[in-house]
XYZ file of C-alpha atoms in Angstrom:
469
model
C 25.174 -55.141 -27.392
C 26.724 -53.348 -24.916
C 30.431 -54.050 -24.113
C 31.977 -55.548 -21.129
C 32.949 -52.550 -19.934
C 29.426 -50.884 -19.951
C 28.660 -51.644 -16.231
C 31.451 -49.714 -15.365
C 29.784 -46.470 -16.836
C 25.445 -47.410 -15.661
C 27.773 -47.402 -11.619
C 29.806 -44.151 -12.469
C 26.163 -42.245 -13.266
C 25.440 -43.551 -9.794
C 27.936 -42.094 -8.248
C 28.469 -38.699 -9.883
C 24.596 -38.511 -9.067
C 24.659 -38.918 -5.612
C 27.904 -36.884 -5.545
C 25.852 -34.050 -6.483
C 22.941 -34.410 -4.790
C 25.992 -34.382 -0.839
C 27.443 -31.286 -2.654
C 23.627 -30.351 -2.845
C 22.756 -31.145 1.159
C 25.878 -29.720 1.835
C 25.595 -26.152 -0.237
C 21.648 -26.766 1.695
C 23.041 -26.534 5.642
C 26.147 -24.489 4.938
C 23.209 -22.045 4.277
C 20.906 -22.707 7.192
C 21.639 -19.284 8.410
C 21.563 -17.092 5.471
C 18.976 -14.551 4.962
C 16.774 -15.016 1.552
C 18.012 -18.596 1.352
C 16.213 -20.936 -0.463
C 16.718 -24.622 -0.366
C 17.858 -26.794 -3.260
C 16.888 -30.409 -4.316
C 19.154 -32.196 -7.337
C 16.464 -33.823 -9.761
C 17.390 -36.813 -11.611
C 16.550 -39.204 -14.301
C 17.076 -42.286 -15.964
C 19.599 -41.766 -18.912
C 18.999 -43.019 -22.482
C 18.357 -46.422 -22.586
C 20.137 -48.921 -24.749
C 19.752 -48.810 -27.421
C 17.956 -46.051 -28.969
C 14.126 -47.439 -31.136
C 15.415 -46.847 -35.412
C 15.152 -48.465 -38.299
C 18.950 -49.335 -38.005
C 18.720 -51.354 -34.475
C 19.400 -54.603 -34.297
C 16.754 -56.710 -33.200
C 16.624 -57.542 -29.015
C 14.595 -58.813 -25.672
C 14.497 -54.415 -25.286
C 15.804 -51.342 -24.381
C 19.315 -52.209 -21.964
C 19.673 -48.780 -18.953
C 21.952 -46.669 -19.168
C 21.956 -45.620 -15.674
C 21.413 -42.064 -13.763
C 21.707 -38.055 -15.358
C 21.075 -34.732 -12.715
C 18.588 -33.176 -15.259
C 18.940 -29.747 -12.637
C 19.179 -28.166 -8.956
C 15.562 -27.374 -8.383
C 15.229 -24.610 -5.922
C 11.801 -25.397 -4.051
C 9.670 -21.769 -4.509
C 5.758 -21.191 -4.315
C 5.184 -18.342 -5.708
C 2.253 -18.141 -4.877
C 3.112 -18.248 -1.623
C 5.610 -14.907 -1.917
C 3.222 -13.167 -3.386
C 1.265 -13.537 0.192
C 3.982 -12.602 1.929
C 4.746 -9.331 -0.301
C 1.564 -7.817 -0.067
C 1.519 -8.531 4.469
C 4.793 -7.357 4.128
C 3.708 -4.528 2.662
C 1.114 -3.820 5.190
C 3.300 -4.658 8.346
C 5.757 -1.850 7.186
C 2.656 0.759 6.976
C 1.743 0.078 10.864
C 5.202 0.030 11.867
C 5.761 3.361 10.280
C 2.869 4.533 11.355
C 2.752 3.273 15.140
C 6.704 4.467 15.104
C 5.771 8.278 14.330
C 2.895 8.159 16.374
C 4.719 7.021 19.512
C 7.341 9.649 19.213
C 4.462 11.745 18.928
C 3.006 10.210 22.070
C 6.467 11.571 24.076
C 6.529 14.585 21.761
C 3.033 15.560 24.249
C 4.220 13.429 27.199
C 0.622 14.522 29.074
C -0.265 13.877 31.063
C 3.176 15.468 33.280
C 3.288 18.069 34.851
C 5.031 20.386 32.133
C 3.028 19.531 29.619
C 0.164 22.177 28.471
C -2.331 20.821 30.680
C 0.043 21.303 33.509
C 0.387 24.989 32.057
C -3.597 25.962 31.303
C -4.123 25.074 35.295
C -1.267 27.237 35.859
C -2.695 29.867 33.766
C -6.048 29.879 35.135
C -4.813 29.606 38.996
C -2.906 32.035 38.655
C -5.869 34.877 37.545
C -7.490 32.700 40.872
C -4.825 34.442 42.358
C -4.818 37.909 41.248
C -8.958 38.306 42.257
C -7.887 38.117 45.969
C -5.098 39.924 45.313
C -5.356 42.300 42.458
C -2.996 45.524 44.042
C -0.413 42.701 44.901
C 2.714 42.954 42.155
C 4.141 39.303 43.206
C 0.982 37.546 42.059
C 1.117 39.743 38.574
C 4.438 38.825 37.997
C 3.319 34.589 38.475
C 0.162 35.896 36.388
C 2.319 37.095 33.012
C 5.235 34.147 33.938
C 1.973 31.555 34.276
C 1.099 33.433 30.759
C 4.668 32.967 29.538
C 5.578 29.967 30.220
C 1.787 28.598 28.362
C 2.820 30.250 25.339
C 6.234 28.792 25.126
C 4.923 25.328 25.937
C 2.450 25.728 23.160
C 5.620 27.437 20.888
C 7.273 24.277 21.767
C 4.989 21.725 21.259
C 4.318 22.962 17.628
C 8.154 23.219 17.282
C 7.885 19.712 17.655
C 5.446 18.574 15.575
C 6.854 20.101 12.723
C 10.059 18.427 13.926
C 8.585 15.498 13.997
C 7.085 16.165 10.208
C 10.721 17.259 9.329
C 11.353 13.831 10.469
C 9.232 11.726 8.137
C 10.127 13.673 5.224
C 13.574 12.809 6.105
C 12.710 8.874 6.390
C 10.282 8.772 3.210
C 13.277 10.738 1.293
C 15.813 7.481 2.699
C 13.129 5.138 1.783
C 12.780 6.315 -1.302
C 16.466 6.243 -2.522
C 16.591 2.788 -0.483
C 14.252 1.186 -3.699
C 16.609 3.307 -6.277
C 19.117 1.518 -4.356
C 18.099 -1.481 -4.250
C 16.421 -1.388 -7.981
C 19.564 -1.179 -9.795
C 21.106 -4.227 -7.184
C 17.122 -6.370 -8.807
C 18.727 -4.953 -12.644
C 22.010 -6.367 -12.698
C 20.723 -9.445 -11.390
C 17.979 -9.589 -14.163
C 20.923 -9.556 -16.011
C 23.453 -11.952 -14.724
C 20.345 -14.274 -14.355
C 19.605 -13.689 -18.123
C 23.272 -15.115 -19.021
C 22.853 -17.675 -16.839
C 19.532 -19.088 -17.836
C 20.358 -18.457 -21.567
C 23.223 -21.076 -21.347
C 20.699 -23.638 -20.158
C 21.446 -23.690 -16.569
C 19.699 -22.006 -13.482
C 21.140 -19.437 -11.023
C 19.515 -20.503 -7.864
C 21.708 -18.343 -5.563
C 21.554 -15.522 -8.148
C 17.761 -16.028 -8.184
C 17.660 -15.931 -3.788
C 19.821 -13.255 -3.628
C 17.156 -10.979 -5.738
C 14.657 -12.188 -4.158
C 15.898 -10.874 -1.334
C 15.922 -7.231 -2.723
C 12.113 -8.113 -3.909
C 11.520 -7.978 -0.324
C 12.956 -5.178 1.257
C 10.836 -3.254 -1.815
C 8.078 -4.412 -0.813
C 8.252 -3.619 2.958
C 8.332 0.164 1.370
C 6.248 0.044 -1.010
C 3.733 -2.717 -3.142
C 4.719 -4.496 -5.534
C 3.763 -6.464 -8.455
C 6.236 -8.674 -10.426
C 5.673 -10.099 -14.288
C 8.406 -12.366 -15.910
C 9.908 -11.809 -19.144
C 9.452 -14.615 -20.649
C 11.775 -17.770 -20.161
C 14.588 -15.368 -19.939
C 14.635 -15.749 -16.183
C 14.491 -11.666 -15.777
C 11.674 -9.679 -13.943
C 9.721 -6.488 -14.509
C 9.254 -4.993 -11.122
C 6.296 -2.255 -10.838
C 6.031 -0.030 -8.226
C 2.723 1.765 -6.998
C 1.638 0.354 -10.445
C 4.265 2.358 -12.528
C 7.857 0.012 -13.758
C 10.528 0.614 -11.541
C 12.366 -2.363 -12.768
C 11.796 -3.135 -17.288
C 13.308 -6.573 -17.040
C 13.266 -6.338 -21.278
C 15.306 -3.558 -21.264
C 17.478 -3.574 -18.587
C 15.944 0.351 -17.230
C 14.924 1.334 -13.605
C 12.945 4.097 -13.420
C 13.476 6.510 -10.506
C 11.253 6.693 -7.283
C 10.607 10.398 -6.253
C 7.838 12.119 -3.761
C 7.775 15.312 -3.819
C 6.871 17.590 -0.360
C 2.962 17.183 -0.837
C 3.369 13.379 -0.657
C 2.819 12.957 -4.508
C 4.584 9.689 -5.281
C 6.574 9.489 -8.668
C 8.022 6.035 -10.707
C 10.210 7.489 -13.103
C 8.089 10.570 -13.532
C 4.913 8.948 -13.749
C 2.425 8.852 -10.894
C 2.320 5.877 -9.141
C -0.457 4.547 -6.440
C 2.369 4.101 -3.472
C -1.027 2.147 -0.939
C 0.766 0.171 1.130
C 4.376 0.174 2.411
C 6.464 2.130 4.946
C 6.214 4.357 2.544
C 2.692 5.307 2.905
C 2.955 4.810 6.276
C 5.292 8.146 6.524
C 3.510 10.105 4.170
C -0.291 9.723 6.434
C 1.352 10.337 9.473
C 2.578 13.121 7.857
C -0.252 14.480 5.915
C -2.942 13.769 7.901
C -2.438 12.713 11.273
C 0.192 16.046 11.881
C -0.130 18.449 8.712
C -3.627 18.706 6.907
C -7.169 19.720 8.366
C -7.240 17.885 11.381
C -4.207 16.915 11.815
C -3.014 17.746 15.550
C -0.595 20.990 14.140
C -4.185 22.186 13.061
C -5.798 21.143 16.643
C -2.563 22.583 18.734
C -3.020 26.211 15.948
C -6.860 26.371 16.696
C -6.371 26.479 20.626
C -4.075 28.972 20.147
C -5.959 31.346 18.224
C -8.761 30.660 20.485
C -6.924 31.094 23.504
C -4.998 34.552 22.068
C -8.479 35.737 20.892
C -10.771 34.888 24.033
C -8.431 36.208 26.917
C -7.759 39.407 24.996
C -10.907 40.268 24.259
C -12.375 39.851 28.416
C -8.584 41.589 29.410
C -9.547 44.599 27.273
C -12.469 45.072 28.610
C -10.653 45.483 32.479
C -8.521 48.490 33.814
C -5.504 47.517 34.440
C -3.705 49.215 37.470
C -2.161 52.014 36.047
C -5.813 52.877 34.900
C -5.435 52.359 30.981
C -8.015 49.977 28.985
C -7.743 48.711 25.927
C -4.843 46.145 26.522
C -4.062 42.830 24.885
C -2.291 40.180 27.100
C -1.131 37.724 24.338
C -0.201 38.495 20.964
C 0.173 36.598 17.559
C -2.667 34.776 15.686
C -1.843 30.829 16.505
C 1.036 28.104 18.519
C 3.626 29.595 16.244
C 3.697 32.970 17.311
C 1.864 33.266 20.252
C 3.536 35.570 23.314
C 2.518 38.183 25.670
C 2.065 41.340 24.351
C 4.352 43.848 24.379
C 2.325 45.699 26.829
C 2.688 43.612 29.408
C 5.833 42.186 29.379
C 6.762 45.821 29.802
C 4.951 46.105 33.277
C 2.972 44.189 35.375
C 0.656 47.050 36.231
C -1.050 46.839 32.061
C -2.391 43.538 33.978
C -6.040 44.341 34.069
C -7.761 43.015 36.721
C -10.239 45.664 37.330
C -13.841 45.625 35.683
C -14.225 49.475 36.238
C -11.438 52.478 36.659
C -13.324 53.219 39.554
C -12.701 49.886 40.849
C -8.824 49.906 40.367
C -6.505 49.340 42.189
C -8.424 46.819 44.136
C -10.927 45.600 42.011
C -11.234 42.132 40.194
C -14.637 41.608 37.550
C -11.569 41.277 34.543
C -9.603 39.178 37.022
C -12.827 36.764 37.928
C -13.448 36.739 34.262
C -10.544 35.766 32.860
C -10.119 32.930 35.833
C -14.200 31.896 35.005
C -12.646 31.697 31.068
C -11.242 27.747 32.701
C -14.756 26.426 32.498
C -16.903 28.348 29.758
C -17.729 26.407 26.823
C -16.896 27.549 23.792
C -17.044 26.469 19.863
C -13.642 25.012 18.984
C -12.730 24.174 15.805
C -15.221 22.053 15.806
C -16.099 21.460 19.424
C -17.847 23.319 22.018
C -15.901 22.628 25.043
C -13.989 24.996 27.095
C -10.264 25.210 26.218
C -8.873 22.667 29.110
C -11.587 19.905 27.581
C -10.179 20.679 24.193
C -6.769 19.887 24.539
C -7.924 16.426 26.013
C -9.411 15.341 23.277
C -6.441 16.081 21.450
C -4.647 14.386 23.491
C -7.184 11.556 24.485
C -7.350 11.510 20.237
C -3.362 11.110 19.509
C -4.109 8.380 22.560
C -6.553 6.253 20.971
C -4.394 6.581 17.427
C -1.414 5.600 18.757
C -2.779 2.389 20.506
C -4.584 1.447 17.604
C -1.638 1.417 15.265
C 0.032 -0.618 18.117
C -2.766 -4.001 17.587
C -3.037 -3.429 14.331
C 0.839 -3.469 13.570
C 0.614 -6.649 16.405
C -1.630 -7.907 14.156
C -0.790 -7.478 11.187
C 3.237 -9.272 12.245
C 1.036 -12.680 12.894
C -0.377 -12.094 9.703
C 2.792 -11.844 8.446
C 4.544 -14.485 10.932
C 2.420 -16.912 9.618
C 3.012 -15.812 6.027
C 6.250 -16.871 6.152
C 5.977 -19.840 7.534
C 4.575 -20.687 5.344
C 6.899 -19.730 2.937
C 9.592 -21.463 5.730
C 7.859 -24.917 5.340
C 8.598 -24.959 1.484
C 11.663 -22.882 1.057
C 13.678 -22.516 3.935
C 16.131 -25.453 5.330
C 15.342 -27.933 7.680
C 18.076 -29.278 9.702
C 17.024 -33.207 10.208
C 15.698 -33.104 6.687
C 18.553 -32.534 5.595
C 20.570 -34.804 7.565
C 17.998 -37.846 6.551
C 18.737 -36.936 2.991
C 22.560 -37.144 3.481
C 22.127 -40.268 4.755
C 19.985 -41.717 2.454
C 22.704 -40.211 -0.414
C 25.285 -41.523 1.266
C 23.900 -45.445 1.997
C 23.035 -44.370 -2.310
C 26.433 -43.948 -2.924
C 27.850 -46.006 -0.931
C 25.790 -48.773 -2.820
C 26.829 -47.464 -5.921
C 30.522 -47.875 -5.406
C 29.439 -51.065 -4.095
C 28.739 -52.239 -7.801
C 31.434 -50.947 -8.463
C 33.515 -52.810 -7.036
C 32.078 -56.359 -7.684
C 32.223 -54.520 -11.298
C 36.113 -54.676 -10.896
C 36.492 -58.635 -9.787
C 34.166 -59.466 -13.082
C 36.152 -57.604 -14.809
C 39.552 -58.656 -12.967
C 38.566 -62.983 -13.766
C 38.071 -62.055 -17.432
C 40.955 -60.574 -18.435
C 42.829 -61.710 -15.281
C 41.748 -65.503 -15.354
C 40.318 -66.273 -18.571
C 43.153 -66.083 -20.326
C 45.145 -69.004 -18.731
C 41.923 -71.469 -20.226
C 43.749 -74.223 -22.093
C 47.487 -73.869 -21.018
């Protein structure tokens, strides 16, 4: 039979349990705006009954409950929803990086504008047309040379801007790799702290929230997979299919990206298929660089311009009677420039078709002016030079627009995934306030029970002793 004071212990267990529940609710409300925080709940169970079945247990009517005890502080988290969120986060990171880079290229190309290559080509063709009307004019010849210089400078500047964009992406790629390494080191430290807490039978909810937040950040950079290490609470992280954080040995393998865009983790080749790292490498090495990149297309335009102009110009006769002069020098967009001969004197500009036509002939100038509309095999297309550059600009615009639309769609998908996770892990002020009132009422009820028991004990102790006086 339990003692007279037995009920106090039962009521006290109720007070303690409700107090812990109120403390947890308070903790949730305090962290309502904390990034990565997962709401927590107190899990309770009935404490061991009196008395436990045994061979020496006294015969009685049955077991008598002894109250309630806190089983654990549960972190509300859905691993499947986390997996979906991180997968969508990686895709969003890739589209974001691609969109940002292509938007920057759009600003670099700056078409249509008065300073773009389209306008410079138009001025260049127009200057040759003007030369056909006044082949002896020094001022018109100067305008031809000036238009050629501006076009060559514009093409070289455009190429330099493309290379600068590549270099910026290289810097971003390096920064992403450094971020992954830094975050991985922090995950490794949290792994060890979590394992120590789990080893003593406790639940490190807040430490796990911090680790999950770090993992979310890594997932935006590249594709991740997670593997629990037994029941230790530690995790092993694989980045691009290679072990980044080994939760069993508490080691971290560094991520590195070489100049060719190959990603390694701990020296082993990794397959990064998503994330901002993938987007940056693709734009740098495929969209800007590569066989069909914008740099190659600009070089192709410059090489075609140099070859075609020089071929026609060399066939004509200059004002000083010489022939065979080139107008441009160089091989591509990196080194295109006005030739030394034309730079030295505008008399070296060929306008006449034959020596007999000097100085008033305009056949060569007319031939050069008409080049504007001549369809040529340029790269994989057959078109005039203006049309080729227009197709490059149009292609960049289409790529940038597609990247923007894909980013918008992916952000919407990510929002849905984030909403699903918040519905499980997010703190709702209304729900917490409702729980607070419920726990408070339960606490008051337990307190009232203790007051009642105190009154009963007061009767037993202070009044029953007076019987028989």
